[in-house]
Amino acid sequence: MSLHLQSEVSLKAFNSFGVEVGARLFAQAHNDDEVREALRLAESHDLPLLVIGGGSNLLLTRDVEALVLRMASRGIRILEDDGERVLVEAEAGEPWHPFVLWSLEQGLNGLENLSLIPGTVGAAPMQNIGAYGVELKDLFVGLTALDRQGGELRDFSLDECAFAYRDSLFKREAGRWLILRVRLQLSRVAALRLDYGPVRQRLAAMGIEAPTASDVSRAICAIRSEKLPDPAELGNAGSFFKNPLVSNAVAERIRAEHADLVGYPAGEGLLKLAAGWLIERAGWKGFRDGDAGVHRLQALVLVNYGQASGEQLLALARRIQADIQARFGVELEIEPNVL
Ligand code: EPU
């Protein structure tokens, strides 16, 4: 099957903010050959290639003068199984949450805390997705990527990916590596992580005393659904800012005025502050300007009430950044890719 190339395509359905912008060219790749064909076509049209997954970590601020390639490759397979540890490989285009559910149905533990994260398997390593005390890197074994510079396939080990909080080699070398499939090590033996935030509390409220991984997944789905808007109903890209790392001295200065500051120890005299707390305390929670707004239940999430443009959402983000800088002396870094 060869690639179906379309011109002047609306990307509204392909970005979770639901922003209306056009792509000069658009195609969906179902396998490695189609990815290579897209690269060739982009070159012959003298256009850059922009690869997207679920479009859930993306803010598009204008029409995209590129060939936009949506990864639509599917396939999940067990590569090794010693009865306890199970090596699983999934294609980049697999939607993330159904992949998590598949693993739980197989009796595999490990991904439960990462339930209900929007996006695709191939996008997960880009920003080392994380939630409720677990990050992708904790399960990660390796991935196969296409080097767009030389056209070669390359396997990356965990160390080579240089994962950090919402960061990786692939994010830093944006545009070089095209992730094709990802390998994770899951386990038939549960090692549940219940300590983060309200997970244990929620399980108790559900009347569950000895939780399974599926129970944890259900609890996390419930917590997320309460606070995080469903992109199908209200456009958003999850957390719009990273939680900032500050020195203990900076945290103490803020705490002198705000005793209820929320932060978590992050090693070596550092604290990771809850950006949602800073933004809420600055009065932005529930703020709305036209169709661009700050979610009323989670201040870290910017939302599109319908017709907001990417530029309007970005302008709101800039106002928030400037205000947090002025009030607390803390710099907020934007988390999604802004194009
Ligand atoms: N908080 C507020 N007001 C708010 C939001 C948060 O005061 O409006 C405070 C609360 O005290 C809360 C604390 O911040 O206890 C932490 O809030 P929450 O548990 O909602 O987590 P978060 O730090 O805001 C991070 C991730 C989320 C992830 C959750 C749960 C980042 C940038 N975000 O959010 O990831 O789901 O933890 O682990 O690290 C995403 O990356 O898109 C995302 C949703």
Coordinates of C-alpha atoms and ligand atoms in Angstrom, one line a residue:
M1 CA 0.0 0.0 0.0
S2 CA 1.4 3.3 -0.8
L3 CA 1.0 6.6 1.0
H4 CA -2.2 8.6 0.4
L5 CA -1.0 12.2 0.1
Q6 CA -3.6 15.0 0.6
S7 CA -3.1 18.7 0.2
E8 CA -4.5 21.6 2.3
V9 CA -5.9 19.5 5.1
S10 CA -7.4 20.9 8.3
L11 CA -5.5 19.7 11.4
K12 CA -8.4 20.5 13.8
A13 CA -9.2 16.8 14.3
F14 CA -5.5 15.9 14.7
N15 CA -4.6 18.2 17.6
S16 CA -6.2 17.8 21.0
F17 CA -6.5 21.6 21.5
G18 CA -8.9 21.5 18.5
V19 CA -7.1 24.5 17.0
E20 CA -8.1 25.2 13.4
V21 CA -5.0 25.3 11.2
G22 CA -4.2 23.8 7.8
A23 CA -1.4 21.5 6.7
R24 CA 0.1 22.1 3.2
L25 CA 0.4 18.3 2.8
F26 CA -0.9 15.5 5.0
A27 CA -0.5 11.7 5.1
Q28 CA -0.8 8.8 7.5
A29 CA 1.9 6.2 7.8
H30 CA 1.0 2.6 8.6
N31 CA 4.4 1.0 8.4
D32 CA 8.2 1.8 8.0
D33 CA 7.9 1.8 4.2
E34 CA 5.3 4.5 4.2
V35 CA 7.4 6.5 6.7
R36 CA 10.3 6.4 4.2
E37 CA 8.0 7.3 1.3
A38 CA 6.8 10.3 3.3
L39 CA 10.3 11.5 3.9
R40 CA 11.0 11.2 0.1
L41 CA 7.8 13.0 -0.8
A42 CA 8.5 15.8 1.6
E43 CA 12.0 16.2 0.1
S44 CA 10.7 16.2 -3.5
H45 CA 8.1 18.9 -2.5
D46 CA 10.8 20.9 -0.8
L47 CA 8.9 20.8 2.5
P48 CA 9.9 19.9 6.0
L49 CA 8.3 16.7 7.5
L50 CA 6.3 17.2 10.7
V51 CA 5.5 14.0 12.5
I52 CA 2.6 13.8 14.8
G53 CA 1.1 11.1 17.0
G54 CA -2.1 11.8 18.8
G55 CA -1.5 15.6 18.6
S56 CA -2.0 15.8 22.3
N57 CA 1.2 17.6 23.2
L58 CA 1.1 20.2 20.5
L59 CA 0.1 23.8 20.2
L60 CA -0.3 24.9 16.5
T61 CA -0.1 28.6 16.2
R62 CA -0.4 28.9 12.4
D63 CA -0.9 27.0 9.2
V64 CA 1.8 24.3 8.8
E65 CA 4.0 24.7 5.7
A66 CA 5.1 21.1 5.9
L67 CA 4.1 17.6 5.0
V68 CA 2.4 16.6 8.3
L69 CA 2.7 12.8 8.8
R70 CA 0.4 11.2 11.3
M71 CA 1.8 7.9 12.6
A72 CA -0.9 5.3 12.2
S73 CA 1.2 2.1 12.5
R74 CA -0.5 -0.6 14.7
G75 CA 0.7 -3.7 16.4
I76 CA 1.5 -5.0 19.8
R77 CA 3.6 -8.1 20.4
I78 CA 5.2 -10.0 23.2
L79 CA 8.9 -10.5 22.4
E80 CA 10.0 -12.4 25.5
D81 CA 8.2 -14.0 28.4
D82 CA 10.0 -15.9 31.2
G83 CA 6.9 -16.4 33.2
E84 CA 7.6 -13.3 35.3
R85 CA 9.2 -10.6 33.2
V86 CA 7.6 -9.9 29.8
L87 CA 9.1 -7.8 27.0
V88 CA 6.4 -6.1 25.0
E89 CA 6.9 -4.1 21.7
A90 CA 4.3 -1.7 20.4
E91 CA 4.2 0.3 17.1
A92 CA 4.4 4.1 17.4
G93 CA 0.8 4.7 16.1
E94 CA -0.9 2.6 18.9
P95 CA -3.0 4.8 21.0
W96 CA -1.5 4.9 24.5
H97 CA -4.5 4.2 26.8
P98 CA -5.8 1.2 24.9
F99 CA -2.3 -0.2 25.0
V100 CA -2.3 0.2 28.8
L101 CA -5.7 -1.7 28.9
W102 CA -4.3 -4.4 26.7
S103 CA -1.4 -5.0 29.0
L104 CA -3.7 -5.2 32.0
E105 CA -5.9 -7.7 30.2
Q106 CA -2.8 -9.9 29.6
G107 CA -2.2 -9.8 33.4
L108 CA 0.9 -7.5 32.9
N109 CA 1.7 -5.0 35.6
G110 CA 3.6 -1.7 35.3
L111 CA 1.6 0.7 33.2
E112 CA -1.4 1.1 35.5
N113 CA -0.3 4.5 36.9
L114 CA 0.0 5.8 33.3
S115 CA -3.7 5.1 32.5
L116 CA -5.7 7.6 30.5
I117 CA -2.8 9.6 29.3
P118 CA -3.8 10.9 25.8
G119 CA -1.5 10.3 22.8
T120 CA 0.3 7.5 21.2
V121 CA 3.0 4.9 22.0
G122 CA 5.5 6.7 19.7
A123 CA 5.0 10.0 21.3
A124 CA 5.4 8.7 24.9
P125 CA 9.3 8.7 24.9
M126 CA 9.5 12.2 23.4
Q127 CA 8.5 13.8 26.7
N128 CA 9.0 10.7 29.0
I129 CA 5.3 10.7 29.9
G130 CA 4.6 10.4 33.6
A131 CA 1.9 10.4 36.2
Y132 CA 1.2 9.3 39.8
G133 CA 4.8 8.5 40.6
V134 CA 5.7 6.5 37.5
E135 CA 7.5 7.7 34.3
L136 CA 7.8 5.8 31.0
K137 CA 11.6 5.4 31.7
D138 CA 10.7 3.1 34.7
L139 CA 9.3 0.5 32.2
F140 CA 11.4 1.4 29.2
V141 CA 13.8 -1.1 27.6
G142 CA 14.5 0.3 24.1
L143 CA 13.1 1.8 20.9
T144 CA 13.7 1.7 17.2
A145 CA 13.9 5.0 15.4
L146 CA 14.6 6.2 11.9
D147 CA 17.4 8.6 11.6
R148 CA 16.0 11.3 9.3
Q149 CA 19.5 12.5 8.5
G150 CA 20.9 9.3 7.2
G151 CA 17.8 7.2 6.6
E152 CA 19.1 4.3 8.9
L153 CA 17.2 2.5 11.5
R154 CA 18.7 2.7 15.0
D155 CA 17.9 0.9 18.3
F156 CA 18.2 3.0 21.4
S157 CA 18.8 1.6 24.9
L158 CA 17.4 3.2 28.0
D159 CA 20.6 5.1 28.8
E160 CA 20.9 6.4 25.3
C161 CA 17.5 8.1 25.4
A162 CA 18.7 10.4 28.2
F163 CA 15.2 10.5 29.8
A164 CA 14.5 13.2 32.4
Y165 CA 11.4 14.9 33.8
R166 CA 9.2 15.5 30.7
D167 CA 12.4 15.4 28.5
S168 CA 14.5 13.1 26.3
L169 CA 17.1 13.0 23.7
F170 CA 14.3 12.9 21.1
K171 CA 12.8 16.2 22.4
R172 CA 16.2 17.8 22.5
E173 CA 17.2 16.7 19.0
A174 CA 13.7 17.6 17.7
G175 CA 13.3 16.7 14.0
R176 CA 16.2 14.1 13.9
W177 CA 14.7 10.9 15.2
L178 CA 11.4 9.4 14.1
I179 CA 10.3 6.8 16.6
L180 CA 8.8 3.7 15.0
R181 CA 8.3 1.3 17.9
V182 CA 8.9 1.1 21.6
R183 CA 9.9 -1.8 23.9
L184 CA 8.8 -2.0 27.5
Q185 CA 9.4 -4.5 30.3
L186 CA 6.3 -5.4 32.2
S187 CA 5.8 -8.0 34.9
R188 CA 3.4 -10.7 35.8
V189 CA 4.2 -9.9 39.5
A190 CA 2.5 -6.7 40.8
A191 CA 4.7 -4.0 42.3
L192 CA 2.1 -1.4 42.8
R193 CA 3.0 2.3 43.3
L194 CA 0.3 3.7 45.5
D195 CA 2.1 6.5 47.4
Y196 CA 1.7 9.4 45.1
G197 CA -1.1 11.9 45.8
P198 CA -4.6 10.6 46.2
V199 CA -4.2 7.1 44.8
R200 CA -4.4 5.1 48.0
Q201 CA -7.2 7.3 49.3
R202 CA -9.2 6.8 46.1
L203 CA -8.8 3.0 46.3
A204 CA -10.0 3.1 49.9
A205 CA -13.0 5.1 48.8
M206 CA -13.7 2.5 46.2
G207 CA -13.8 -0.1 49.0
I208 CA -10.7 -1.9 47.7
E209 CA -8.3 -3.2 50.3
A210 CA -6.0 -5.4 48.3
P211 CA -5.8 -3.7 44.9
T212 CA -4.7 -5.3 41.6
A213 CA -3.1 -3.3 38.8
S214 CA -6.5 -3.1 37.1
D215 CA -7.9 -1.6 40.3
V216 CA -5.1 1.0 40.4
S217 CA -5.8 1.8 36.7
R218 CA -9.5 2.3 37.5
A219 CA -8.7 4.6 40.5
I220 CA -6.3 6.7 38.4
C221 CA -8.9 6.9 35.6
A222 CA -11.4 8.2 38.1
I223 CA -8.9 10.8 39.6
R224 CA -7.9 12.0 36.1
S225 CA -11.4 12.3 34.8
E226 CA -12.4 14.5 37.7
K227 CA -9.6 17.0 37.2
L228 CA -8.5 16.8 33.6
P229 CA -10.8 17.7 30.8
D230 CA -11.5 15.2 28.1
P231 CA -10.0 16.6 24.9
A232 CA -13.1 15.3 23.0
E233 CA -15.2 17.7 25.0
L234 CA -12.9 20.5 25.8
G235 CA -9.7 21.1 23.8
N236 CA -6.5 20.9 25.8
A237 CA -3.0 19.4 25.8
G238 CA -2.8 18.2 29.4
S239 CA -0.4 20.2 31.6
F240 CA 0.6 23.3 29.7
F241 CA 3.6 24.0 32.0
K242 CA 6.2 21.9 33.7
N243 CA 6.4 21.9 37.4
P244 CA 9.4 24.2 38.0
L245 CA 12.5 23.1 39.9
V246 CA 13.7 25.8 42.3
S247 CA 16.4 25.9 45.0
N248 CA 15.3 25.4 48.6
A249 CA 16.2 29.1 49.2
V250 CA 13.7 30.2 46.6
A251 CA 11.1 27.9 48.0
E252 CA 11.7 29.3 51.5
R253 CA 11.3 32.8 50.3
I254 CA 7.9 32.0 48.8
R255 CA 6.9 30.0 51.8
A256 CA 7.6 32.9 54.1
E257 CA 4.6 34.6 52.5
H258 CA 2.6 31.5 51.5
A259 CA 2.9 28.8 54.2
D260 CA 0.8 26.4 52.1
L261 CA 3.1 26.3 49.1
V262 CA 3.1 22.8 47.5
G263 CA 6.4 21.3 46.5
Y264 CA 8.2 17.9 46.4
P265 CA 11.9 17.3 47.3
A266 CA 13.8 16.8 44.0
G267 CA 17.3 16.1 45.3
E268 CA 20.4 18.3 45.9
G269 CA 18.8 21.2 47.6
L270 CA 16.0 21.4 45.0
L271 CA 12.3 21.4 45.2
K272 CA 9.8 20.8 42.4
L273 CA 7.0 23.2 42.9
A274 CA 3.4 22.5 41.9
A275 CA 2.9 24.9 39.0
G276 CA -0.8 24.4 39.4
W277 CA -0.6 25.8 42.9
L278 CA 1.3 28.9 41.7
I279 CA -1.1 29.6 38.9
E280 CA -4.1 29.1 41.1
R281 CA -2.7 31.3 43.8
A282 CA -2.1 34.0 41.3
G283 CA -5.8 34.0 40.5
W284 CA -5.8 32.4 37.1
K285 CA -7.8 29.2 37.8
G286 CA -11.0 29.4 35.7
F287 CA -9.8 32.6 33.9
R288 CA -11.2 33.0 30.4
D289 CA -10.4 35.4 27.6
G290 CA -12.6 34.7 24.6
D291 CA -12.3 31.0 24.0
A292 CA -8.9 30.6 25.6
G293 CA -8.9 29.7 29.2
V294 CA -7.4 28.1 32.3
H295 CA -9.3 25.0 33.4
R296 CA -11.5 25.6 36.4
L297 CA -10.5 22.4 38.1
Q298 CA -6.7 22.1 37.2
A299 CA -4.8 25.4 36.8
L300 CA -2.0 23.7 34.9
V301 CA -4.3 23.0 32.0
L302 CA -5.1 25.6 29.3
V303 CA -8.3 24.9 27.5
N304 CA -9.9 25.9 24.2
Y305 CA -13.6 26.6 24.6
G306 CA -14.2 26.3 20.9
Q307 CA -12.7 28.8 18.5
A308 CA -9.5 29.9 20.3
S309 CA -6.5 30.1 17.9
G310 CA -3.1 28.8 18.8
E311 CA -1.9 32.4 19.1
Q312 CA -4.6 33.3 21.6
L313 CA -3.7 30.3 23.7
L314 CA 0.0 31.1 23.5
A315 CA -0.7 34.8 24.4
L316 CA -2.6 33.6 27.5
A317 CA 0.3 31.3 28.4
R318 CA 2.7 34.2 28.1
R319 CA 0.6 36.4 30.4
I320 CA 0.6 33.6 33.0
Q321 CA 4.3 33.1 32.7
A322 CA 5.0 36.9 33.2
D323 CA 2.6 37.1 36.2
I324 CA 4.2 34.0 37.9
Q325 CA 7.6 35.5 37.3
A326 CA 6.5 38.9 38.8
R327 CA 4.7 37.4 41.8
F328 CA 7.0 34.5 42.8
G329 CA 10.2 35.0 40.9
V330 CA 9.7 31.6 39.3
E331 CA 10.0 30.8 35.6
L332 CA 7.4 28.5 34.1
E333 CA 8.5 26.4 31.1
I334 CA 5.9 25.5 28.5
E335 CA 5.5 21.8 28.2
P336 CA 3.9 21.0 24.8
N337 CA 5.6 21.6 21.5
V338 CA 4.6 25.0 20.2
L339 CA 4.7 25.3 16.4
Ligands
EPU1 N1 -2.6 22.3 42.6 C1 -3.3 23.4 42.9 N2 -4.1 23.9 42.1 C2 -4.3 23.4 40.8 C3 -3.7 22.2 40.5 C4 -2.8 21.7 41.3 O1 -3.1 23.9 44.0 O2 -5.2 24.0 40.1 C5 -1.7 21.7 43.5 C6 -2.4 20.7 44.5 O3 -1.9 21.0 45.8 C7 -1.9 19.4 44.1 C8 -0.6 19.6 43.5 O4 -0.7 20.9 42.9 O5 -1.8 18.5 45.2 C9 -0.3 18.6 42.4 O6 -1.4 18.6 41.5 P1 -1.7 17.3 40.6 O7 -1.7 16.1 41.4 O8 -3.0 17.6 39.8 O9 -0.5 17.2 39.6 P2 0.3 18.3 38.8 O10 1.7 18.4 39.5 O11 -0.5 19.5 38.6 C10 1.5 16.4 37.3 C11 1.7 16.1 35.9 C12 0.4 15.6 35.3 C13 0.1 14.3 36.0 C14 -0.1 14.6 37.5 C15 -0.3 13.4 38.3 C16 3.4 17.8 35.1 C17 3.6 19.0 34.3 N3 2.1 17.4 35.2 O12 0.5 17.5 37.4 O13 0.7 15.2 33.9 O14 -1.1 13.7 35.5 O15 1.1 15.2 38.0 O16 0.9 12.7 38.4 O17 4.3 17.2 35.7 C18 0.7 16.1 31.7 O18 1.9 16.1 31.7 O19 0.0 16.5 30.7 C19 -0.1 15.7 32.9 C20 -1.4 15.8 33.0

